[in-house]
XYZ file of C-alpha atoms in Angstrom:
725
model
C 26.255 -9.432 -29.629
C 29.154 -11.757 -29.230
C 30.859 -12.094 -32.574
C 34.213 -12.486 -34.230
C 36.694 -9.672 -34.594
C 36.350 -9.968 -38.368
C 32.655 -9.239 -38.127
C 33.303 -6.193 -35.958
C 36.235 -4.976 -38.048
C 34.011 -4.499 -41.104
C 31.185 -2.964 -39.118
C 31.730 0.490 -40.601
C 31.241 -0.820 -44.139
C 28.251 -2.865 -43.094
C 26.727 0.107 -41.297
C 27.084 2.324 -44.363
C 25.448 -0.307 -46.516
C 22.655 -0.721 -43.975
C 21.851 2.980 -44.152
C 21.376 2.739 -47.906
C 19.499 -0.513 -47.613
C 17.155 0.960 -45.039
C 15.577 3.386 -47.486
C 12.235 1.501 -47.541
C 9.663 2.460 -44.934
C 10.024 1.334 -41.338
C 6.954 -0.848 -41.695
C 8.438 -2.622 -44.704
C 11.723 -3.102 -42.901
C 9.938 -4.495 -39.872
C 8.095 -6.913 -42.096
C 11.353 -8.115 -43.645
C 12.887 -8.586 -40.198
C 10.124 -10.765 -38.839
C 10.245 -13.419 -41.547
C 7.639 -15.585 -43.208
C 6.005 -16.728 -39.977
C 5.255 -13.149 -38.995
C 3.737 -12.346 -42.366
C 1.229 -15.116 -41.748
C 0.361 -13.710 -38.313
C 0.949 -16.151 -35.468
C -1.092 -16.657 -32.358
C 1.109 -15.794 -29.416
C 0.718 -16.372 -25.697
C 2.727 -14.333 -23.193
C 2.934 -16.149 -19.871
C 4.146 -13.733 -17.217
C 5.422 -15.349 -14.035
C 6.725 -12.336 -12.085
C 9.776 -13.153 -9.985
C 10.716 -16.347 -11.859
C 14.475 -16.993 -12.023
C 16.419 -19.781 -13.669
C 17.421 -21.014 -10.222
C 13.716 -21.749 -9.591
C 13.475 -24.157 -12.530
C 14.476 -27.772 -11.905
C 13.249 -31.116 -13.301
C 11.904 -32.167 -9.892
C 10.183 -28.993 -8.691
C 8.984 -27.491 -11.974
C 8.614 -30.318 -14.523
C 6.367 -28.321 -16.878
C 8.737 -25.373 -17.052
C 11.697 -27.726 -17.427
C 10.032 -29.579 -20.293
C 9.091 -26.291 -21.963
C 12.676 -25.084 -21.592
C 13.847 -28.146 -23.498
C 11.625 -27.105 -26.411
C 12.486 -23.398 -26.315
C 15.149 -20.821 -26.972
C 16.410 -19.637 -23.581
C 17.742 -16.340 -22.283
C 17.974 -13.961 -19.367
C 15.418 -11.183 -18.939
C 16.660 -7.867 -17.567
C 13.500 -6.492 -15.950
C 14.869 -3.029 -15.094
C 12.147 -0.429 -15.677
C 12.660 2.887 -13.864
C 13.298 1.996 -10.227
C 16.254 -0.073 -9.109
C 13.785 -2.917 -8.512
C 10.766 -3.572 -10.726
C 7.383 -4.438 -9.224
C 4.711 -6.421 -11.151
C 2.672 -3.255 -11.844
C 5.657 -1.537 -13.494
C 6.563 -4.660 -15.450
C 3.103 -5.174 -16.949
C 2.873 -1.435 -17.619
C 6.178 -1.611 -19.487
C 4.785 -4.397 -21.674
C 1.762 -2.202 -22.349
C 3.837 0.860 -23.251
C 6.737 -0.788 -25.070
C 9.103 1.491 -23.153
C 10.406 1.435 -19.587
C 7.581 2.723 -17.402
C 6.709 3.168 -13.740
C 3.444 3.984 -12.025
C 5.204 5.964 -9.306
C 4.365 6.028 -5.613
C 3.387 2.700 -4.105
C 3.985 -0.180 -6.466
C 2.730 -3.718 -6.085
C 0.311 -5.804 -8.131
C -1.670 -4.515 -11.098
C -5.232 -3.239 -10.433
C -8.150 -5.657 -10.754
C -10.106 -4.979 -13.976
C -13.871 -4.539 -14.083
C -15.921 -7.038 -16.088
C -17.450 -5.729 -19.321
C -19.306 -8.507 -21.134
C -16.787 -11.174 -22.096
C -14.009 -8.641 -21.731
C -12.907 -6.231 -19.040
C -11.776 -2.666 -18.484
C -8.853 -1.558 -16.329
C -10.373 1.032 -13.968
C -9.334 4.665 -14.440
C -6.803 3.699 -17.102
C -6.499 7.303 -18.278
C -5.116 8.143 -14.816
C -1.833 6.657 -15.946
C -1.125 9.416 -18.469
C -3.222 12.190 -16.964
C -1.701 11.956 -13.472
C 1.326 9.662 -13.636
C 2.591 10.966 -17.004
C 2.819 7.483 -18.469
C 1.836 8.727 -21.910
C 2.587 5.453 -23.702
C 0.331 3.241 -21.573
C -1.963 1.215 -23.826
C 0.349 1.305 -26.858
C 0.381 -2.479 -27.325
C -3.348 -3.028 -26.942
C -4.217 -0.052 -29.154
C -1.948 -1.299 -31.952
C -3.437 -4.802 -31.751
C -7.016 -3.519 -31.853
C -6.221 -1.155 -34.715
C -4.957 -4.156 -36.682
C -8.092 -6.181 -35.880
C -6.449 -8.618 -33.464
C -8.462 -10.106 -30.584
C -6.904 -9.759 -27.145
C -7.422 -12.198 -24.284
C -6.130 -11.453 -20.794
C -5.983 -13.869 -17.878
C -5.308 -12.081 -14.614
C -5.063 -8.391 -13.670
C -1.475 -7.908 -14.844
C -2.276 -9.457 -18.213
C -5.241 -7.107 -18.605
C -2.992 -4.114 -17.910
C -0.508 -5.314 -20.538
C -3.080 -5.802 -23.336
C -5.464 -2.940 -22.542
C -5.981 -0.401 -25.319
C -6.105 3.342 -24.686
C -9.586 2.943 -23.205
C -8.291 0.269 -20.825
C -10.240 -2.478 -22.606
C -9.429 -6.090 -23.473
C -11.744 -8.219 -25.609
C -11.759 -11.371 -23.476
C -10.940 -11.671 -19.799
C -10.722 -14.354 -17.122
C -9.416 -13.929 -13.570
C -7.403 -17.173 -13.693
C -6.429 -19.925 -16.177
C -8.923 -22.328 -14.585
C -11.777 -20.137 -15.824
C -10.739 -20.140 -19.489
C -12.699 -22.589 -21.636
C -11.395 -21.789 -25.135
C -7.799 -20.643 -25.437
C -7.996 -20.398 -29.208
C -10.350 -17.385 -29.177
C -7.584 -14.850 -28.636
C -5.072 -13.884 -31.313
C -2.884 -12.465 -28.561
C -3.144 -13.956 -25.095
C -1.465 -12.763 -21.921
C -1.535 -14.864 -18.752
C -0.481 -13.768 -15.283
C 0.727 -16.432 -12.855
C 1.394 -14.507 -9.619
C 2.228 -17.402 -7.272
C 5.951 -16.646 -7.102
C 5.659 -12.915 -6.448
C 2.448 -12.657 -4.420
C 4.081 -13.727 -1.108
C 6.555 -10.850 -1.475
C 3.926 -8.142 -1.979
C 2.666 -6.422 1.126
C -0.026 -3.836 0.490
C 1.180 -1.736 -2.415
C 4.872 -2.561 -2.349
C 7.455 -5.281 -2.746
C 9.276 -6.705 0.231
C 12.097 -4.457 1.419
C 14.385 -7.423 2.115
C 16.263 -9.364 -0.546
C 14.607 -12.709 0.205
C 11.509 -12.908 2.385
C 10.722 -16.622 1.918
C 12.687 -19.611 3.101
C 14.180 -21.887 0.456
C 11.416 -24.432 1.033
C 8.643 -21.851 0.798
C 10.058 -20.477 -2.447
C 10.240 -23.967 -3.957
C 6.596 -24.472 -2.978
C 5.641 -21.208 -4.708
C 7.568 -22.284 -7.824
C 5.760 -25.641 -7.816
C 2.386 -23.862 -7.586
C 3.257 -21.626 -10.531
C 4.474 -24.617 -12.533
C 1.298 -26.570 -11.853
C -0.793 -23.634 -13.026
C 1.245 -23.417 -16.250
C 0.889 -27.161 -16.779
C -2.886 -26.917 -16.478
C -3.247 -24.978 -19.735
C 0.031 -25.375 -21.660
C -1.162 -28.487 -23.574
C -4.309 -26.592 -24.602
C -2.444 -23.822 -26.420
C -2.000 -25.903 -29.549
C 0.466 -24.489 -32.056
C 0.533 -21.004 -30.560
C 3.886 -19.378 -29.916
C 4.587 -19.372 -26.178
C 6.697 -16.648 -24.580
C 7.452 -17.139 -20.861
C 8.884 -14.203 -18.926
C 9.926 -13.694 -15.297
C 8.825 -10.054 -15.763
C 9.493 -8.490 -12.343
C 11.640 -8.563 -9.234
C 10.431 -10.197 -6.026
C 12.290 -8.155 -3.424
C 14.651 -5.254 -2.866
C 17.500 -6.816 -4.868
C 17.149 -7.037 -8.675
C 17.984 -10.262 -10.509
C 18.113 -11.543 -14.049
C 14.878 -13.391 -14.742
C 13.710 -16.212 -16.974
C 12.896 -15.767 -20.657
C 12.009 -18.569 -23.071
C 10.344 -18.759 -26.474
C 8.730 -21.794 -28.082
C 7.249 -21.543 -31.519
C 7.964 -21.079 -35.242
C 11.342 -19.492 -35.818
C 12.521 -20.112 -32.275
C 14.995 -22.820 -33.146
C 18.742 -22.577 -33.593
C 19.748 -20.153 -36.318
C 16.271 -18.718 -36.798
C 17.650 -15.273 -36.246
C 19.436 -15.631 -39.586
C 16.318 -16.625 -41.479
C 16.679 -20.418 -41.461
C 13.769 -22.824 -41.232
C 11.938 -23.038 -37.915
C 13.501 -25.422 -35.451
C 12.739 -26.971 -32.145
C 14.689 -24.454 -30.108
C 16.417 -27.293 -28.306
C 19.829 -25.656 -28.568
C 19.008 -21.990 -29.060
C 19.633 -18.922 -26.934
C 17.257 -15.976 -26.791
C 18.637 -12.483 -27.372
C 17.815 -9.191 -29.034
C 19.463 -6.278 -30.802
C 18.384 -4.060 -27.914
C 21.018 -5.688 -25.699
C 23.389 -6.870 -28.451
C 23.542 -10.081 -26.461
C 22.700 -13.539 -27.763
C 21.238 -14.569 -24.402
C 19.645 -11.452 -22.900
C 16.467 -9.460 -23.607
C 14.623 -6.571 -21.944
C 10.932 -6.177 -21.123
C 10.139 -3.789 -24.046
C 11.407 -6.551 -26.360
C 8.385 -8.616 -25.304
C 6.096 -5.892 -26.654
C 7.968 -5.732 -29.949
C 7.971 -9.523 -30.240
C 4.207 -9.785 -29.725
C 3.600 -7.184 -32.425
C 6.087 -8.715 -34.843
C 4.811 -12.265 -34.394
C 1.227 -11.171 -35.027
C 2.170 -9.154 -38.107
C 1.383 -5.747 -36.582
C 3.689 -2.783 -37.194
C 5.266 -1.458 -33.995
C 4.284 2.137 -33.105
C 7.182 4.613 -32.817
C 6.886 4.642 -29.020
C 8.032 1.004 -28.779
C 11.770 0.971 -28.073
C 12.157 -2.799 -27.841
C 12.955 -5.050 -30.795
C 11.709 -8.546 -31.646
C 13.734 -11.250 -29.940
C 15.899 -13.543 -32.003
C 17.599 -16.859 -31.379
C 21.095 -18.197 -31.879
C 22.578 -21.674 -31.926
C 24.581 -22.834 -28.958
C 26.132 -26.056 -27.775
C 25.478 -28.025 -24.632
C 22.526 -29.912 -23.236
C 19.638 -28.373 -21.324
C 21.362 -28.702 -17.944
C 24.422 -26.854 -19.224
C 22.363 -24.115 -20.862
C 20.279 -23.486 -17.758
C 23.381 -23.560 -15.551
C 25.016 -20.918 -17.764
C 21.997 -18.657 -17.292
C 22.017 -19.229 -13.536
C 25.708 -18.331 -13.485
C 24.980 -15.131 -15.408
C 22.688 -14.012 -12.570
C 25.304 -14.956 -9.975
C 27.898 -12.905 -11.858
C 25.586 -9.910 -12.092
C 24.652 -10.136 -8.424
C 28.278 -10.437 -7.346
C 29.339 -7.430 -9.394
C 26.412 -5.372 -8.128
C 27.203 -6.200 -4.506
C 30.979 -5.832 -4.846
C 31.156 -2.597 -6.844
C 30.857 -0.308 -3.811
C 33.508 -2.221 -1.879
C 35.809 -2.215 -4.896
C 35.628 1.513 -5.589
C 35.972 2.354 -1.905
C 39.068 0.169 -1.722
C 40.453 1.701 -4.910
C 39.886 5.227 -3.582
C 41.650 4.372 -0.310
C 44.575 2.794 -2.150
C 44.923 5.834 -4.407
C 44.879 8.338 -1.543
C 47.265 6.265 0.600
C 49.580 5.892 -2.378
C 49.786 9.627 -3.066
C 50.403 10.459 0.587
C 53.067 7.766 0.881
C 54.700 8.756 -2.404
C 54.751 12.402 -1.317
C 56.508 11.548 1.946
C 58.998 9.088 0.459
C 59.902 11.098 -2.621
C 60.735 14.135 -0.514
C 63.524 12.055 1.065
C 64.233 9.981 -2.044
C 63.509 6.861 -0.025
C 62.042 3.661 -1.412
C 62.007 4.748 -5.040
C 61.749 1.169 -6.440
C 58.837 0.398 -4.118
C 56.977 3.583 -5.037
C 57.527 2.844 -8.722
C 56.247 -0.720 -8.356
C 53.215 0.476 -6.412
C 52.448 3.055 -9.110
C 52.559 0.451 -11.870
C 50.466 -1.957 -9.775
C 47.782 0.679 -9.191
C 47.637 1.408 -12.917
C 47.304 -2.330 -13.612
C 44.128 -2.732 -11.566
C 41.632 -1.252 -14.078
C 42.525 -3.546 -16.973
C 42.633 -6.497 -14.555
C 38.924 -5.982 -13.827
C 38.230 -6.859 -17.475
C 40.811 -9.615 -17.930
C 39.351 -11.433 -14.915
C 36.298 -12.256 -17.022
C 38.490 -14.637 -19.004
C 38.436 -16.824 -15.891
C 35.413 -18.763 -14.521
C 35.277 -16.809 -11.250
C 31.454 -16.724 -11.181
C 31.327 -20.537 -10.947
C 33.419 -20.633 -7.778
C 31.932 -21.550 -4.411
C 32.692 -18.011 -3.193
C 32.517 -15.885 -6.329
C 33.186 -12.521 -4.643
C 36.364 -13.743 -2.948
C 37.518 -15.457 -6.126
C 36.833 -12.282 -8.103
C 38.977 -10.037 -5.898
C 41.783 -12.573 -5.551
C 41.874 -13.094 -9.318
C 41.980 -9.348 -10.014
C 44.851 -8.939 -7.573
C 46.733 -11.852 -9.133
C 46.337 -10.455 -12.648
C 47.449 -6.994 -11.516
C 50.563 -8.480 -9.890
C 51.352 -10.453 -13.046
C 51.030 -7.337 -15.219
C 53.206 -5.365 -12.801
C 55.931 -8.006 -12.904
C 55.765 -8.141 -16.696
C 55.993 -4.352 -16.987
C 58.898 -4.024 -14.560
C 60.871 -7.164 -15.436
C 60.703 -7.259 -19.230
C 63.395 -6.000 -21.619
C 61.613 -2.632 -21.730
C 62.184 -2.035 -18.002
C 65.316 0.064 -18.552
C 63.521 2.701 -20.592
C 61.839 5.645 -18.919
C 58.573 4.927 -20.729
C 58.878 1.126 -20.812
C 56.461 0.069 -18.030
C 54.122 2.965 -18.860
C 53.922 1.803 -22.470
C 53.275 -1.820 -21.473
C 50.389 -1.060 -19.104
C 48.849 1.558 -21.402
C 49.168 -0.722 -24.428
C 47.612 -3.698 -22.615
C 44.735 -1.510 -21.384
C 44.089 -0.076 -24.843
C 44.389 -3.460 -26.574
C 42.024 -5.191 -24.135
C 39.330 -2.511 -24.457
C 39.628 -2.217 -28.242
C 39.585 -5.998 -28.594
C 36.566 -6.124 -26.318
C 34.754 -3.620 -28.537
C 35.517 -5.652 -31.652
C 34.184 -8.866 -30.093
C 30.915 -7.571 -28.643
C 32.177 -6.408 -25.215
C 32.103 -9.740 -23.363
C 34.680 -8.445 -20.875
C 32.806 -5.282 -19.884
C 29.617 -7.213 -19.104
C 29.648 -8.201 -15.437
C 32.834 -6.255 -14.751
C 33.529 -4.064 -11.733
C 34.426 -1.242 -14.121
C 31.795 -2.149 -16.678
C 28.080 -2.867 -16.408
C 25.607 -5.662 -15.676
C 22.230 -6.726 -16.990
C 21.052 -6.872 -13.382
C 21.443 -3.106 -13.018
C 20.239 -2.538 -16.580
C 21.863 0.852 -17.242
C 23.786 -0.430 -20.291
C 24.043 -3.793 -22.017
C 26.700 -3.320 -24.706
C 29.205 -0.845 -26.078
C 31.726 1.264 -24.197
C 30.674 2.434 -20.745
C 31.788 5.752 -19.307
C 34.532 4.356 -17.076
C 35.954 2.137 -19.845
C 35.897 5.211 -22.109
C 38.061 7.135 -19.635
C 40.510 4.248 -19.475
C 40.562 3.761 -23.249
C 41.106 7.442 -24.041
C 43.861 7.734 -21.438
C 45.609 4.533 -22.506
C 45.471 5.354 -26.215
C 46.821 8.874 -25.728
C 49.643 7.697 -23.445
C 50.760 4.848 -25.668
C 50.626 6.944 -28.856
C 52.660 9.748 -27.287
C 55.184 7.208 -26.028
C 55.633 6.091 -29.627
C 55.573 9.697 -30.832
C 58.385 10.551 -28.418
C 60.732 8.199 -30.224
C 59.689 9.590 -33.604
C 60.229 13.196 -32.527
C 63.674 12.348 -31.198
C 64.428 10.830 -34.587
C 63.404 14.068 -36.296
C 60.090 12.722 -37.648
C 57.683 15.102 -35.974
C 55.132 15.064 -38.826
C 54.889 11.273 -38.603
C 54.512 11.516 -34.822
C 51.584 13.926 -35.176
C 49.981 11.687 -37.811
C 50.373 8.659 -35.524
C 48.630 10.391 -32.625
C 45.807 11.610 -34.875
C 45.323 8.306 -36.717
C 45.357 5.944 -33.727
C 43.302 8.367 -31.673
C 40.721 8.721 -34.446
C 40.499 4.936 -34.868
C 39.812 4.406 -31.162
C 37.394 7.353 -31.097
C 35.349 6.027 -34.032
C 35.096 2.579 -32.442
C 34.008 4.280 -29.241
C 31.183 6.182 -30.915
C 30.097 3.881 -33.727
C 26.541 2.518 -33.303
C 26.525 -1.132 -32.351
C 30.223 -1.099 -31.427
C 30.993 1.475 -28.734
C 27.712 3.405 -29.056
C 29.148 6.063 -26.747
C 27.645 9.524 -27.251
C 29.536 11.617 -24.693
C 32.796 9.759 -25.276
C 33.175 11.136 -28.797
C 32.636 14.697 -27.564
C 35.366 14.193 -24.959
C 37.778 12.157 -27.093
C 38.068 14.700 -29.940
C 39.535 17.541 -27.841
C 41.871 15.117 -26.068
C 43.266 13.885 -29.387
C 43.499 17.409 -30.795
C 45.294 18.834 -27.751
C 47.749 15.940 -27.745
C 48.469 16.306 -31.466
C 48.957 20.084 -31.185
C 51.441 19.764 -28.321
C 53.357 17.049 -30.180
C 53.483 19.396 -33.169
C 54.829 22.160 -30.944
C 51.742 24.364 -31.285
C 50.038 26.367 -28.570
C 46.627 25.367 -27.201
C 44.223 28.194 -26.373
C 40.831 28.268 -24.707
C 39.287 29.211 -28.060
C 40.860 26.220 -29.766
C 39.779 23.941 -26.941
C 36.191 25.158 -27.251
C 36.314 24.598 -30.999
C 37.555 21.033 -30.487
C 34.681 20.307 -28.085
C 32.213 21.712 -30.600
C 33.775 19.560 -33.315
C 33.266 16.500 -31.117
C 29.606 17.419 -30.702
C 29.127 17.860 -34.446
C 30.858 14.557 -35.173
C 28.798 12.534 -32.717
C 25.563 14.078 -33.992
C 26.578 13.130 -37.542
C 27.162 9.547 -36.410
C 23.854 9.583 -34.528
C 22.040 10.920 -37.594
C 23.361 8.051 -39.711
C 22.034 5.717 -37.044
C 18.699 7.562 -37.126
C 18.365 6.857 -40.863
C 18.150 3.130 -40.178
C 14.844 1.396 -39.378
C 13.711 2.002 -35.774
C 14.311 -1.617 -34.795
C 17.963 -1.308 -35.861
C 18.725 2.005 -34.149
C 20.784 2.394 -31.016
C 20.236 5.065 -28.368
C 22.279 7.451 -30.555
C 19.725 7.359 -33.341
C 16.827 7.499 -30.919
C 18.309 10.670 -29.414
C 18.177 12.323 -32.847
C 14.510 11.353 -32.981
C 13.993 12.917 -29.558
C 15.662 16.113 -30.774
C 13.395 16.109 -33.813
C 10.184 15.750 -31.810
C 11.317 18.022 -28.966
C 11.370 15.386 -26.226
C 15.128 15.448 -25.583
C 15.167 17.950 -22.707
C 14.166 15.407 -19.995
C 17.029 13.184 -21.165
C 19.518 16.050 -20.883
C 18.112 17.074 -17.503
C 18.329 13.539 -16.124
C 21.945 13.124 -17.261
C 22.917 16.530 -15.882
C 21.418 15.657 -12.510
C 23.255 12.331 -12.467
C 26.532 14.047 -13.348
C 26.190 16.648 -10.593
C 25.394 13.985 -8.007
C 28.750 12.282 -8.673
C 30.587 15.406 -7.521
C 29.697 14.415 -3.960
C 30.705 10.768 -4.336
C 32.942 9.602 -1.456
C 34.493 6.978 -3.753
C 35.304 9.229 -6.721
C 36.176 12.716 -5.523
C 39.010 11.630 -3.174
C 40.783 10.125 -6.190
C 40.314 13.343 -8.175
C 41.431 15.609 -5.342
C 44.425 13.492 -4.320
C 45.671 13.070 -7.884
C 45.275 16.747 -8.763
C 46.910 17.838 -5.501
C 49.874 15.605 -6.204
C 50.187 16.938 -9.771
C 50.055 20.542 -8.627
C 52.683 20.059 -5.922
C 54.863 17.936 -8.183
C 54.925 20.646 -10.847
C 54.978 23.814 -8.737
C 57.242 22.534 -5.937
C 59.125 19.680 -7.621
C 62.204 19.750 -5.438
C 60.312 19.844 -2.160
C 57.278 17.738 -3.010
C 58.379 14.912 -5.268
C 62.099 15.075 -5.909
C 61.273 16.589 -9.291
C 60.033 13.325 -10.796
C 57.482 14.864 -13.164
C 59.726 17.589 -14.604
C 62.448 14.970 -15.053
C 59.999 12.683 -16.840
C 58.993 15.514 -19.183
C 62.671 16.293 -19.875
C 63.598 12.696 -20.632
C 60.409 12.055 -22.645
C 59.139 15.453 -23.883
C 56.042 14.064 -25.591
C 54.795 12.476 -22.372
C 53.474 15.862 -21.314
C 51.266 15.904 -24.413
C 49.726 12.538 -23.544
C 49.074 13.526 -19.941
C 47.445 16.846 -20.840
C 45.374 15.234 -23.597
C 44.152 12.570 -21.186
C 43.259 15.210 -18.596
C 41.327 17.207 -21.203
C 39.352 14.120 -22.265
C 38.705 13.239 -18.643
C 37.534 16.723 -17.722
C 35.274 17.125 -20.768
C 34.038 13.565 -20.287
C 33.092 14.394 -16.703
C 30.954 17.310 -17.912
C 29.126 15.541 -20.758
C 28.520 12.088 -19.248
C 26.073 11.114 -16.541
C 28.879 9.226 -14.777
C 30.471 12.617 -14.124
C 33.382 12.431 -11.707
C 33.863 8.724 -12.431
C 35.265 9.620 -15.863
C 37.855 12.078 -14.595
C 38.786 9.988 -11.574
C 39.525 6.916 -13.705
C 41.547 8.947 -16.207
C 43.633 10.236 -13.311
C 43.843 6.809 -11.673
C 45.523 5.422 -14.790
C 47.551 8.396 -16.047
C 49.112 9.887 -12.920
C 50.641 6.685 -11.465
C 52.083 5.757 -14.872
C 53.600 9.198 -15.413
C 54.955 9.123 -11.874
C 56.560 5.727 -12.527
C 58.296 7.189 -15.599
C 59.614 10.090 -13.541
C 60.983 7.786 -10.851
C 62.806 5.772 -13.502
C 64.319 8.961 -14.880
C 65.346 9.967 -11.363
C 66.995 6.577 -10.863
C 69.092 7.324 -13.935
C 70.725 10.084 -11.949
C 69.115 13.178 -13.459
C 69.525 16.368 -11.380
C 66.534 17.698 -9.463
C 65.008 20.769 -11.178
C 64.812 23.931 -9.127
C 61.625 24.829 -7.282
C 59.190 26.761 -9.406
C 59.971 24.715 -12.525
C 57.230 25.688 -14.995
C 56.836 22.211 -16.416
C 57.665 23.246 -20.003
C 59.947 20.697 -21.629
C 62.867 21.799 -23.758
C 62.841 21.267 -27.480
C 63.698 17.769 -28.694
C 66.993 19.084 -29.984
C 68.135 20.022 -26.466
C 66.342 17.325 -24.462
């Protein structure tokens, strides 16, 4: 969640205390987390309006939803289930299971239940786990029935959500107009399909982003609002949870989420008295965002609000609320902007990485040709620094309001370019410009500082970043992503070895080694710590990178055996961190702790298989592999044929700054190991190369400009001792 750096800085102490404090049973911990209202057992009504976005809600078109929003805590709902777009069937099934689920095959509306007295039965419900392998279907309804709660479903999707393992709900009505007594159900689910039904053809969603005209969509929103208004006043004091639940076309969006009821007011997440919710945002620990929740959180919230312990299969956590400023118009506009930002990033990511790959390849070819003739050295150096400035600029741009612009995509790219130019000028024009490692140190230090600062403040810069993640895609919501890990590891190792180089020259090698180890370990722990970086594969890759760098700085040899031992040490360390996370209550665990649980119950192999498949697929990426191949080809030629290929810039850089070689090799080790252990695969190595190689090349050009002689061809790349450098 967004927080202060002080809060994040003491997270390690707080986490250790939380492990001790979590000794009571999970059920007891869950009871403590839900507060007094939960202990009493509330009546709760889930109103699912599949396809509903904040852009659909206005005072004129949807007065009932607008009025309810003024009384509620508000947030964005990331509806990602398994597919890239989530149909109503998958969404309601996810509510039922408490974990992301998909029916597979054709996917449209939920099946129509069969009447059974006052209740109903979802036909062939067992088919979901017997054929479709949706083993957790019915988790919510079964838990409610086991606790003696009465379930009422209105509409087919609602019946699917509340059905127990036999597919049964206690009370059922096809539509809200046919319900006479809303108070009979302890847990009520209502489906209002007006907004999504026009987009469903047969058993599938529309294959176009927006099938309806603007006027037709407003009419559908008005119909859904009128249906909500017909029964909302009859719900009495029940807690009302409204959710957009599913996508409505081929392009995913952030959807509407709002909660009205006891404990939904500002500050209720900290245990204060219930409020009106008039200034609260709706978030959850699952996303670590104050204003974003996921569909499994709805399941956990229903159970928590009714005083029922969540089964282990439920991965969501109860939603919580947080105070915020601004009136209703400003709050809703902020949520609309969040969807615009996510959509823009999703649409622009392919263009960005294609452009970056082209720029990298063109740069290496141009540098190769110019350096052979020693032409345009200042221009090549400036271009190298500019290229290395682009990654951190993709995060710094989120300090600007680009998503509110009339043309957000254009504003985004222009702003990134402007920031990169500013960083390049600062690196090349400052007092450090005369040093061989000056610009390298500036860019690496800025990159490391931005990413570490982002981790300590809840990662607001990585969210909706071209090199980060979005709630629209729903792959990650907080912590350090795989590409940011590659940039952080590379930047930290380069900047620490730049500092170590000065220490070694001053005869303080032991202090230089300690500096590399200490700063590297600090960044690595932030990367892997649950709730901060929460990066599993990053720790495995960071440890050998730090160790290799420290050994080379110390003047020791690195062998394959040692490298394997370092990788194993990274695996042991991350499993230890994950086990500490596993000791906490289930609702407080991150995916690290849940992985330990999967190892314990033997269900971890599908996770490993899925990540391995994703990693292998990146090896064919047209945006990633050209960067890897071009950068490695340039390195090989620059080291093996320095006089002919690059005017000897890399050997000269290693002579003038002997420890630079340690940082480069450490970064390459982290990038290579990171490629093998992360599902982003080649993206990790390509981004490590995209930052490291241009910066090292810029240092070599500066050394060459100082008039150093060109090393002979066949130079082995081994720097002399500091005493002779």
